[in-house]
Amino acid sequence: MALSATNYNTGDEELNTRLREWFEWDKNEATRSDILQLVNEKNIEELKKRLLKRMEFGTAGLRTRMAAGFSMMNDLTIIQTTQGLCQYLLKNCPSVKSNGVVVGYDGRHNSERFAWLTATVFINAEVPVYLYSRVCPTPYVAYAVIYCKADCGIMVTASHNPKEDNGYKVYGSNGSQIISPVDKHVAKSIEENLVPLVTSWDASVVEKSPLRKDPYNDILKHYNEDLKKLCYFREQNSKSSVTFTYTAMHGVGYPYVIEACKVFGVKEPVPVVEQIMPDPEFPTVRYPNPEEGEGALSLAIDTANANNSSVILANDPDADRLAIAEKLESGKWHIFSGNEIGALLGWWSWLSFRQKNPDVPGKV
């Protein structure tokens, strides 16, 4: 006879307790059924992995596989995490009730739903939420925190992880990811707020709430206006003969890179068509991390070779990582390391500043 959500005994009292909590708290029928199936199969080891440990909340927030259980990313754990974060902010940063939080999401499976559940918790606590109406890059969340003078930002993304994963990045009022000991205090608050409020499950409150604002148009405009202030040589850019190839690695970056190209006066890059649109299945790459090297950039290299392009630019799915490759005279491609890219950007920033500010003490 198959077991029901109330008729089980695994022989492990702690596991029985966690099971009772799961079936009492989780309102998502799919994840409830997944746990129930493991109970019926008497898969005790898997149940222990799913229920006896929680995801660890750290300076990078959360990131792990999407599945049922307290150790996985799912509706219940998103609600629990957000309830804890919300209570931490209300206690330590009461201005959040006027300043609000920013919530964005990428194109992964469940990202939009997790973002709406996050917004639901905050709105029910009477905290304003700047919730993006469409997928956006992670830098747009960090920027929006500062532009909107919000007290916190949350980006739902697993960055460059495999398709099975998702994540929850948290940013402070300075637009940077939180650091220790804030992460420890938030983790403690999550543990103290595990019981989901009934209202936390009703995401419909977000759509009709006056506390919800869509920052998309304002941030698109002002982000690129501020980006323009970093462009010292737009006229020279417009005369450049360099052809760029760009891949979004099945992520959200392409339309935002196009806007940036307009700002800097460079011609639009040649897109890697197979990877240009958000696709949570990541069909052409197992690990959508452009920094992994030639294997991850193989389609970009093919596209660049076919279009006489000498430079490749690549973002990860939430567009906060950058990879660069350059075609050498030998025909081979040099993929720059992170240190090389950092050195180039640092050198160019200093050179540009000195050329525009020759009277400032220092040497070029």
mmCIF file of C-alpha atoms in Angstrom:
data_model
loop_
_atom_site.group_PDB
_atom_site.id
_atom_site.type_symbol
_atom_site.label_atom_id
_atom_site.label_comp_id
_atom_site.label_asym_id
_atom_site.label_seq_id
_atom_site.Cartn_x
_atom_site.Cartn_y
_atom_site.Cartn_z
ATOM 1 C CA MET A 1 0.000 0.000 0.000
ATOM 2 C CA ALA A 2 1.333 3.406 -0.970
ATOM 3 C CA LEU A 3 1.968 5.831 1.853
ATOM 4 C CA SER A 4 0.215 9.156 2.152
ATOM 5 C CA ALA A 5 1.562 12.494 3.345
ATOM 6 C CA THR A 6 0.410 11.631 6.870
ATOM 7 C CA ASN A 7 1.002 7.873 6.908
ATOM 8 C CA TYR A 8 4.713 7.175 7.126
ATOM 9 C CA ASN A 9 7.433 6.032 9.492
ATOM 10 C CA THR A 10 10.977 5.962 8.208
ATOM 11 C CA GLY A 11 12.436 4.584 11.421
ATOM 12 C CA ASP A 12 14.382 7.840 11.902
ATOM 13 C CA GLU A 13 12.606 10.275 14.223
ATOM 14 C CA GLU A 14 14.502 13.334 13.019
ATOM 15 C CA LEU A 15 13.670 12.466 9.425
ATOM 16 C CA ASN A 16 10.016 11.881 10.404
ATOM 17 C CA THR A 17 9.958 15.374 11.929
ATOM 18 C CA ARG A 18 11.410 16.948 8.782
ATOM 19 C CA LEU A 19 8.879 15.058 6.667
ATOM 20 C CA ARG A 20 6.003 16.352 8.796
ATOM 21 C CA GLU A 21 7.336 19.870 8.377
ATOM 22 C CA TRP A 22 7.710 19.467 4.621
ATOM 23 C CA PHE A 23 4.169 18.207 4.095
ATOM 24 C CA GLU A 24 2.767 20.850 6.435
ATOM 25 C CA TRP A 25 4.650 23.756 4.885
ATOM 26 C CA ASP A 26 5.057 23.007 1.168
ATOM 27 C CA LYS A 27 2.052 24.053 -0.933
ATOM 28 C CA ASN A 28 3.552 23.187 -4.307
ATOM 29 C CA GLU A 29 1.946 19.945 -5.478
ATOM 30 C CA ALA A 30 4.875 18.971 -7.698
ATOM 31 C CA THR A 31 7.513 19.128 -4.958
ATOM 32 C CA ARG A 32 5.144 17.557 -2.407
ATOM 33 C CA SER A 33 4.658 14.653 -4.809
ATOM 34 C CA ASP A 34 8.406 14.279 -5.331
ATOM 35 C CA ILE A 35 9.014 13.863 -1.605
ATOM 36 C CA LEU A 36 6.025 11.544 -1.258
ATOM 37 C CA GLN A 37 7.392 9.373 -4.060
ATOM 38 C CA LEU A 38 10.706 9.040 -2.218
ATOM 39 C CA VAL A 39 8.764 8.023 0.912
ATOM 40 C CA ASN A 40 6.810 5.392 -1.000
ATOM 41 C CA GLU A 41 10.035 4.090 -2.538
ATOM 42 C CA LYS A 42 11.564 3.954 0.964
ATOM 43 C CA ASN A 43 14.531 5.888 -0.395
ATOM 44 C CA ILE A 44 15.790 6.892 3.047
ATOM 45 C CA GLU A 45 19.235 8.029 1.935
ATOM 46 C CA GLU A 46 17.829 10.445 -0.629
ATOM 47 C CA LEU A 47 15.262 11.745 1.860
ATOM 48 C CA LYS A 48 18.040 12.425 4.343
ATOM 49 C CA LYS A 49 20.008 14.340 1.696
ATOM 50 C CA ARG A 50 16.942 16.397 0.802
ATOM 51 C CA LEU A 51 15.518 17.089 4.267
ATOM 52 C CA LEU A 52 18.087 16.815 7.059
ATOM 53 C CA LYS A 53 20.330 19.627 5.827
ATOM 54 C CA ARG A 54 19.487 23.090 4.575
ATOM 55 C CA MET A 55 21.227 25.046 1.871
ATOM 56 C CA GLU A 56 23.961 27.208 3.324
ATOM 57 C CA PHE A 57 23.392 30.933 2.931
ATOM 58 C CA GLY A 58 26.678 32.771 2.382
ATOM 59 C CA THR A 59 28.178 35.896 0.832
ATOM 60 C CA ALA A 60 27.078 34.642 -2.587
ATOM 61 C CA GLY A 61 23.583 33.963 -1.243
ATOM 62 C CA LEU A 62 22.266 30.575 -2.374
ATOM 63 C CA ARG A 63 23.064 28.375 -5.335
ATOM 64 C CA THR A 64 22.186 24.726 -5.832
ATOM 65 C CA ARG A 65 19.995 22.260 -7.712
ATOM 66 C CA MET A 66 16.280 22.845 -8.163
ATOM 67 C CA ALA A 67 14.353 19.979 -6.555
ATOM 68 C CA ALA A 68 12.137 19.161 -3.597
ATOM 69 C CA GLY A 69 13.643 19.322 -0.112
ATOM 70 C CA PHE A 70 15.165 21.776 2.337
ATOM 71 C CA SER A 71 18.608 21.387 0.761
ATOM 72 C CA MET A 72 17.347 22.355 -2.703
ATOM 73 C CA MET A 73 16.039 25.423 -4.530
ATOM 74 C CA ASN A 74 12.236 25.347 -4.633
ATOM 75 C CA ASP A 75 9.219 27.493 -3.778
ATOM 76 C CA LEU A 76 9.335 26.705 -0.061
ATOM 77 C CA THR A 77 13.044 27.369 0.421
ATOM 78 C CA ILE A 78 12.769 30.612 -1.559
ATOM 79 C CA ILE A 79 9.928 31.730 0.724
ATOM 80 C CA GLN A 80 11.864 30.732 3.845
ATOM 81 C CA THR A 81 14.984 32.538 2.646
ATOM 82 C CA THR A 82 13.055 35.685 1.773
ATOM 83 C CA GLN A 83 11.129 35.699 5.052
ATOM 84 C CA GLY A 84 14.451 35.559 6.908
ATOM 85 C CA LEU A 85 16.045 38.252 4.760
ATOM 86 C CA CYS A 86 12.978 40.454 5.094
ATOM 87 C CA GLN A 87 12.922 40.172 8.887
ATOM 88 C CA TYR A 88 16.658 40.878 9.054
ATOM 89 C CA LEU A 89 16.174 44.071 7.032
ATOM 90 C CA LEU A 90 13.155 45.200 9.045
ATOM 91 C CA LYS A 91 15.128 44.759 12.252
ATOM 92 C CA ASN A 92 18.470 46.192 11.152
ATOM 93 C CA CYS A 93 17.451 48.578 8.394
ATOM 94 C CA PRO A 94 13.945 49.903 9.154
ATOM 95 C CA SER A 95 14.244 52.410 6.289
ATOM 96 C CA VAL A 96 13.541 49.455 3.995
ATOM 97 C CA LYS A 97 9.825 50.165 4.493
ATOM 98 C CA SER A 98 10.286 53.383 2.574
ATOM 99 C CA ASN A 99 13.347 52.647 0.428
ATOM 100 C CA GLY A 100 12.321 49.164 -0.666
ATOM 101 C CA VAL A 101 14.230 46.360 -2.384
ATOM 102 C CA VAL A 102 15.089 45.523 -6.006
ATOM 103 C CA VAL A 103 14.271 42.071 -7.426
ATOM 104 C CA GLY A 104 15.491 40.776 -10.784
ATOM 105 C CA TYR A 105 15.718 37.396 -12.488
ATOM 106 C CA ASP A 106 17.351 35.661 -15.428
ATOM 107 C CA GLY A 107 15.997 33.188 -17.991
ATOM 108 C CA ARG A 108 16.492 29.952 -16.048
ATOM 109 C CA HIS A 109 13.723 27.538 -15.176
ATOM 110 C CA ASN A 110 11.663 28.929 -12.260
ATOM 111 C CA SER A 111 13.609 32.202 -12.033
ATOM 112 C CA GLU A 112 10.592 34.387 -12.717
ATOM 113 C CA ARG A 113 8.426 32.422 -10.281
ATOM 114 C CA PHE A 114 11.066 32.613 -7.550
ATOM 115 C CA ALA A 115 11.344 36.369 -8.131
ATOM 116 C CA TRP A 116 7.582 36.808 -7.766
ATOM 117 C CA LEU A 117 7.514 34.749 -4.561
ATOM 118 C CA THR A 118 10.361 36.921 -3.261
ATOM 119 C CA ALA A 119 8.388 40.056 -4.080
ATOM 120 C CA THR A 120 5.311 38.546 -2.429
ATOM 121 C CA VAL A 121 7.036 38.168 0.936
ATOM 122 C CA PHE A 122 8.313 41.742 0.914
ATOM 123 C CA ILE A 123 5.041 43.272 -0.235
ATOM 124 C CA ASN A 124 3.130 41.420 2.473
ATOM 125 C CA ALA A 125 5.559 43.001 4.939
ATOM 126 C CA GLU A 126 4.678 46.410 3.439
ATOM 127 C CA VAL A 127 8.094 46.794 1.828
ATOM 128 C CA PRO A 128 8.149 48.425 -1.637
ATOM 129 C CA VAL A 129 9.560 46.199 -4.370
ATOM 130 C CA TYR A 130 11.204 47.265 -7.629
ATOM 131 C CA LEU A 131 10.445 44.071 -9.549
ATOM 132 C CA TYR A 132 11.735 43.819 -13.107
ATOM 133 C CA SER A 133 9.029 42.999 -15.618
ATOM 134 C CA ARG A 134 11.386 40.923 -17.766
ATOM 135 C CA VAL A 135 14.695 39.122 -17.556
ATOM 136 C CA CYS A 136 17.642 41.378 -16.848
ATOM 137 C CA PRO A 137 21.404 41.127 -16.301
ATOM 138 C CA THR A 138 22.713 41.000 -12.752
ATOM 139 C CA PRO A 139 24.504 44.383 -13.090
ATOM 140 C CA TYR A 140 21.105 46.010 -13.674
ATOM 141 C CA VAL A 141 19.998 44.839 -10.220
ATOM 142 C CA ALA A 142 23.156 46.126 -8.523
ATOM 143 C CA TYR A 143 22.848 49.450 -10.371
ATOM 144 C CA ALA A 144 19.141 49.758 -9.572
ATOM 145 C CA VAL A 145 19.829 49.392 -5.842
ATOM 146 C CA ILE A 146 21.928 52.558 -5.988
ATOM 147 C CA TYR A 147 19.778 54.455 -8.496
ATOM 148 C CA CYS A 148 16.508 53.720 -6.658
ATOM 149 C CA LYS A 149 18.185 54.254 -3.254
ATOM 150 C CA ALA A 150 16.921 50.831 -2.214
ATOM 151 C CA ASP A 151 18.248 49.040 0.853
ATOM 152 C CA CYS A 152 18.721 45.638 -0.784
ATOM 153 C CA GLY A 153 18.794 43.841 -4.106
ATOM 154 C CA ILE A 154 17.990 40.221 -4.940
ATOM 155 C CA MET A 155 18.881 38.573 -8.234
ATOM 156 C CA VAL A 156 17.460 35.134 -8.969
ATOM 157 C CA THR A 157 20.140 33.380 -10.992
ATOM 158 C CA ALA A 158 22.591 30.505 -10.796
ATOM 159 C CA SER A 159 25.046 32.493 -12.877
ATOM 160 C CA HIS A 160 27.132 30.050 -14.961
ATOM 161 C CA ASN A 161 25.980 26.832 -13.246
ATOM 162 C CA PRO A 162 24.326 23.935 -15.138
ATOM 163 C CA LYS A 163 20.659 24.094 -16.124
ATOM 164 C CA GLU A 164 19.529 22.038 -13.108
ATOM 165 C CA ASP A 165 20.608 24.814 -10.721
ATOM 166 C CA ASN A 166 19.277 28.155 -9.615
ATOM 167 C CA GLY A 167 20.413 30.759 -7.120
ATOM 168 C CA TYR A 168 19.621 33.823 -5.044
ATOM 169 C CA LYS A 169 22.194 36.635 -4.967
ATOM 170 C CA VAL A 170 21.820 39.372 -2.346
ATOM 171 C CA TYR A 171 23.151 42.927 -2.640
ATOM 172 C CA GLY A 172 23.475 45.599 0.032
ATOM 173 C CA SER A 173 22.495 49.251 -0.223
ATOM 174 C CA ASN A 174 25.924 50.010 -1.746
ATOM 175 C CA GLY A 175 25.141 47.836 -4.785
ATOM 176 C CA SER A 176 27.715 45.210 -3.806
ATOM 177 C CA GLN A 177 27.130 41.628 -2.761
ATOM 178 C CA ILE A 178 26.821 41.243 0.973
ATOM 179 C CA ILE A 179 29.909 40.257 2.956
ATOM 180 C CA SER A 180 30.566 38.654 6.319
ATOM 181 C CA PRO A 181 29.207 38.973 8.964
ATOM 182 C CA VAL A 182 25.977 40.124 7.264
ATOM 183 C CA ASP A 183 25.550 36.727 5.596
ATOM 184 C CA LYS A 184 25.749 34.997 8.977
ATOM 185 C CA HIS A 185 23.131 37.308 10.463
ATOM 186 C CA VAL A 186 20.814 36.726 7.497
ATOM 187 C CA ALA A 187 21.346 32.952 7.767
ATOM 188 C CA LYS A 188 20.371 33.098 11.448
ATOM 189 C CA SER A 189 17.265 35.101 10.588
ATOM 190 C CA ILE A 190 16.295 32.510 7.967
ATOM 191 C CA GLU A 191 16.502 29.754 10.599
ATOM 192 C CA GLU A 192 14.238 31.823 12.841
ATOM 193 C CA ASN A 193 11.595 32.309 10.135
ATOM 194 C CA LEU A 194 11.194 28.883 8.528
ATOM 195 C CA VAL A 195 7.440 28.571 8.967
ATOM 196 C CA PRO A 196 5.938 30.022 5.787
ATOM 197 C CA LEU A 197 3.144 32.521 6.240
ATOM 198 C CA VAL A 198 -0.022 31.609 4.373
ATOM 199 C CA THR A 199 0.224 34.917 2.515
ATOM 200 C CA SER A 200 3.721 34.085 1.255
ATOM 201 C CA TRP A 201 2.262 31.615 -1.248
ATOM 202 C CA ASP A 202 -0.135 34.023 -2.963
ATOM 203 C CA ALA A 203 1.963 35.766 -5.609
ATOM 204 C CA SER A 204 -1.142 37.405 -7.075
ATOM 205 C CA VAL A 205 -0.766 40.115 -4.429
ATOM 206 C CA VAL A 206 2.254 41.421 -6.343
ATOM 207 C CA GLU A 207 0.376 42.264 -9.527
ATOM 208 C CA LYS A 208 -2.241 44.437 -7.829
ATOM 209 C CA SER A 209 -0.098 46.000 -5.115
ATOM 210 C CA PRO A 210 0.787 49.708 -5.296
ATOM 211 C CA LEU A 211 4.065 48.754 -3.586
ATOM 212 C CA ARG A 212 5.270 47.039 -6.750
ATOM 213 C CA LYS A 213 7.152 49.177 -9.279
ATOM 214 C CA ASP A 214 8.810 48.146 -12.520
ATOM 215 C CA PRO A 215 12.270 49.776 -12.778
ATOM 216 C CA TYR A 216 13.061 48.429 -16.239
ATOM 217 C CA ASN A 217 12.617 51.538 -18.404
ATOM 218 C CA ASP A 218 14.269 53.925 -15.948
ATOM 219 C CA ILE A 219 17.245 51.673 -15.349
ATOM 220 C CA LEU A 220 17.745 50.914 -19.055
ATOM 221 C CA LYS A 221 17.874 54.646 -19.712
ATOM 222 C CA HIS A 222 19.976 55.813 -16.782
ATOM 223 C CA TYR A 223 22.385 52.874 -16.759
ATOM 224 C CA ASN A 224 23.344 53.649 -20.342
ATOM 225 C CA GLU A 225 23.480 57.386 -19.687
ATOM 226 C CA ASP A 226 25.984 56.701 -16.932
ATOM 227 C CA LEU A 227 27.802 54.253 -19.193
ATOM 228 C CA LYS A 228 28.235 57.062 -21.706
ATOM 229 C CA LYS A 229 30.229 59.020 -19.123
ATOM 230 C CA LEU A 230 32.862 56.287 -19.353
ATOM 231 C CA CYS A 231 33.167 56.653 -23.118
ATOM 232 C CA TYR A 232 35.974 59.129 -23.826
ATOM 233 C CA PHE A 233 36.597 58.300 -27.479
ATOM 234 C CA ARG A 234 33.234 57.730 -29.125
ATOM 235 C CA GLU A 235 34.296 59.351 -32.403
ATOM 236 C CA GLN A 236 37.303 57.072 -32.726
ATOM 237 C CA ASN A 237 35.134 54.067 -31.857
ATOM 238 C CA SER A 238 32.782 54.834 -34.721
ATOM 239 C CA LYS A 239 35.714 54.710 -37.143
ATOM 240 C CA SER A 240 37.059 51.394 -35.887
ATOM 241 C CA SER A 241 37.282 48.576 -38.409
ATOM 242 C CA VAL A 242 37.276 45.878 -35.722
ATOM 243 C CA THR A 243 34.422 43.384 -36.014
ATOM 244 C CA PHE A 244 33.285 41.866 -32.728
ATOM 245 C CA THR A 245 31.519 38.565 -32.278
ATOM 246 C CA TYR A 246 29.273 38.255 -29.230
ATOM 247 C CA THR A 247 27.669 35.341 -27.418
ATOM 248 C CA ALA A 248 25.162 35.587 -24.582
ATOM 249 C CA MET A 249 25.726 31.880 -23.775
ATOM 250 C CA HIS A 250 21.934 31.297 -23.840
ATOM 251 C CA GLY A 251 21.531 34.121 -21.313
ATOM 252 C CA VAL A 252 20.060 37.590 -21.017
ATOM 253 C CA GLY A 253 22.945 39.755 -22.226
ATOM 254 C CA TYR A 254 22.358 40.388 -25.931
ATOM 255 C CA PRO A 255 19.878 43.331 -25.937
ATOM 256 C CA TYR A 256 21.856 45.066 -23.201
ATOM 257 C CA VAL A 257 25.137 44.662 -25.071
ATOM 258 C CA ILE A 258 23.469 46.170 -28.131
ATOM 259 C CA GLU A 259 22.516 49.212 -26.043
ATOM 260 C CA ALA A 260 26.077 49.481 -24.751
ATOM 261 C CA CYS A 261 27.446 49.349 -28.295
ATOM 262 C CA LYS A 262 25.193 52.258 -29.248
ATOM 263 C CA VAL A 263 26.500 54.229 -26.285
ATOM 264 C CA PHE A 264 30.138 53.607 -27.220
ATOM 265 C CA GLY A 265 29.586 54.212 -30.916
ATOM 266 C CA VAL A 266 30.804 50.815 -32.070
ATOM 267 C CA LYS A 267 28.973 48.782 -34.664
ATOM 268 C CA GLU A 268 26.746 46.001 -33.443
ATOM 269 C CA PRO A 269 28.564 42.732 -32.847
ATOM 270 C CA VAL A 270 28.005 39.629 -34.931
ATOM 271 C CA PRO A 271 25.826 37.424 -32.717
ATOM 272 C CA VAL A 272 26.318 33.713 -32.154
ATOM 273 C CA VAL A 273 22.799 32.967 -33.330
ATOM 274 C CA GLU A 274 22.548 29.570 -31.638
ATOM 275 C CA GLN A 275 23.259 31.129 -28.222
ATOM 276 C CA ILE A 276 21.782 34.614 -28.448
ATOM 277 C CA MET A 277 18.338 34.089 -26.901
ATOM 278 C CA PRO A 278 17.691 33.089 -23.276
ATOM 279 C CA ASP A 279 17.207 29.332 -23.112
ATOM 280 C CA PRO A 280 17.071 27.569 -19.730
ATOM 281 C CA GLU A 281 18.057 24.276 -21.354
ATOM 282 C CA PHE A 282 21.464 25.629 -22.483
ATOM 283 C CA PRO A 283 21.325 23.240 -25.454
ATOM 284 C CA THR A 284 24.805 23.938 -26.862
ATOM 285 C CA VAL A 285 26.828 23.938 -23.617
ATOM 286 C CA ARG A 286 26.774 21.783 -20.484
ATOM 287 C CA TYR A 287 28.372 24.484 -18.335
ATOM 288 C CA PRO A 288 27.448 27.945 -19.650
ATOM 289 C CA ASN A 289 30.633 29.551 -18.361
ATOM 290 C CA PRO A 290 32.516 31.509 -21.047
ATOM 291 C CA GLU A 291 35.615 31.548 -18.850
ATOM 292 C CA GLU A 292 36.043 27.789 -19.245
ATOM 293 C CA GLY A 293 37.987 28.342 -22.435
ATOM 294 C CA GLU A 294 37.910 27.163 -26.009
ATOM 295 C CA GLY A 295 35.329 24.426 -25.433
ATOM 296 C CA ALA A 296 32.747 26.903 -24.156
ATOM 297 C CA LEU A 297 33.597 29.355 -26.938
ATOM 298 C CA SER A 298 33.668 26.878 -29.834
ATOM 299 C CA LEU A 299 30.511 28.233 -31.489
ATOM 300 C CA ALA A 300 31.711 31.793 -30.985
ATOM 301 C CA ILE A 301 35.025 30.938 -32.634
ATOM 302 C CA ASP A 302 33.224 29.329 -35.581
ATOM 303 C CA THR A 303 31.013 32.402 -35.962
ATOM 304 C CA ALA A 304 33.968 34.766 -35.700
ATOM 305 C CA ASN A 305 35.986 32.839 -38.293
ATOM 306 C CA ALA A 306 33.030 32.822 -40.681
ATOM 307 C CA ASN A 307 32.566 36.598 -40.352
ATOM 308 C CA ASN A 308 36.194 37.769 -40.374
ATOM 309 C CA SER A 309 35.831 38.854 -36.776
ATOM 310 C CA SER A 310 39.031 39.279 -34.774
ATOM 311 C CA VAL A 311 37.575 39.719 -31.279
ATOM 312 C CA ILE A 312 35.069 37.650 -29.283
ATOM 313 C CA LEU A 313 33.142 38.969 -26.303
ATOM 314 C CA ALA A 314 31.160 36.499 -24.209
ATOM 315 C CA ASN A 315 28.914 36.818 -21.175
ATOM 316 C CA ASP A 316 27.639 34.138 -18.825
ATOM 317 C CA PRO A 317 23.826 33.677 -18.600
ATOM 318 C CA ASP A 318 23.224 36.539 -16.142
ATOM 319 C CA ALA A 319 25.787 38.755 -17.911
ATOM 320 C CA ASP A 320 28.033 39.583 -14.978
ATOM 321 C CA ARG A 321 31.032 37.608 -16.273
ATOM 322 C CA LEU A 322 33.043 38.548 -19.334
ATOM 323 C CA ALA A 323 35.348 36.485 -21.487
ATOM 324 C CA ILE A 324 37.452 37.954 -24.285
ATOM 325 C CA ALA A 325 39.312 36.216 -27.096
ATOM 326 C CA GLU A 326 41.468 37.669 -29.870
ATOM 327 C CA LYS A 327 42.499 36.103 -33.150
ATOM 328 C CA LEU A 328 46.258 36.076 -33.590
ATOM 329 C CA GLU A 329 48.145 36.504 -36.860
ATOM 330 C CA SER A 330 48.754 32.767 -36.831
ATOM 331 C CA GLY A 331 45.010 32.206 -37.031
ATOM 332 C CA LYS A 332 44.865 30.753 -33.529
ATOM 333 C CA TRP A 333 42.718 32.298 -30.817
ATOM 334 C CA HIS A 334 44.089 33.678 -27.579
ATOM 335 C CA ILE A 335 41.546 33.516 -24.758
ATOM 336 C CA PHE A 336 42.423 36.116 -22.150
ATOM 337 C CA SER A 337 42.632 35.107 -18.515
ATOM 338 C CA GLY A 338 40.772 37.052 -15.852
ATOM 339 C CA ASN A 339 44.047 38.621 -14.740
ATOM 340 C CA GLU A 340 44.828 39.726 -18.294
ATOM 341 C CA ILE A 341 41.374 41.282 -18.730
ATOM 342 C CA GLY A 342 41.680 43.049 -15.388
ATOM 343 C CA ALA A 343 45.095 44.423 -16.316
ATOM 344 C CA LEU A 344 43.826 45.649 -19.696
ATOM 345 C CA LEU A 345 40.771 47.351 -18.198
ATOM 346 C CA GLY A 346 42.864 48.936 -15.461
ATOM 347 C CA TRP A 347 45.435 50.205 -17.924
ATOM 348 C CA TRP A 348 42.788 51.620 -20.257
ATOM 349 C CA SER A 349 40.872 53.307 -17.433
ATOM 350 C CA TRP A 350 44.008 55.028 -16.191
ATOM 351 C CA LEU A 351 45.189 56.010 -19.675
ATOM 352 C CA SER A 352 41.780 57.454 -20.577
ATOM 353 C CA PHE A 353 41.570 59.374 -17.316
ATOM 354 C CA ARG A 354 45.044 60.873 -17.760
ATOM 355 C CA GLN A 355 44.335 61.929 -21.337
ATOM 356 C CA LYS A 356 41.180 63.700 -20.212
ATOM 357 C CA ASN A 357 42.774 65.126 -17.053
ATOM 358 C CA PRO A 358 46.405 65.987 -17.931
ATOM 359 C CA ASP A 359 46.717 68.436 -15.043
ATOM 360 C CA VAL A 360 46.080 65.820 -12.374
ATOM 361 C CA PRO A 361 49.401 64.759 -10.757
ATOM 362 C CA GLY A 362 50.639 61.368 -11.892
ATOM 363 C CA LYS A 363 52.258 59.598 -14.775
ATOM 364 C CA VAL A 364 50.725 57.870 -17.755
#
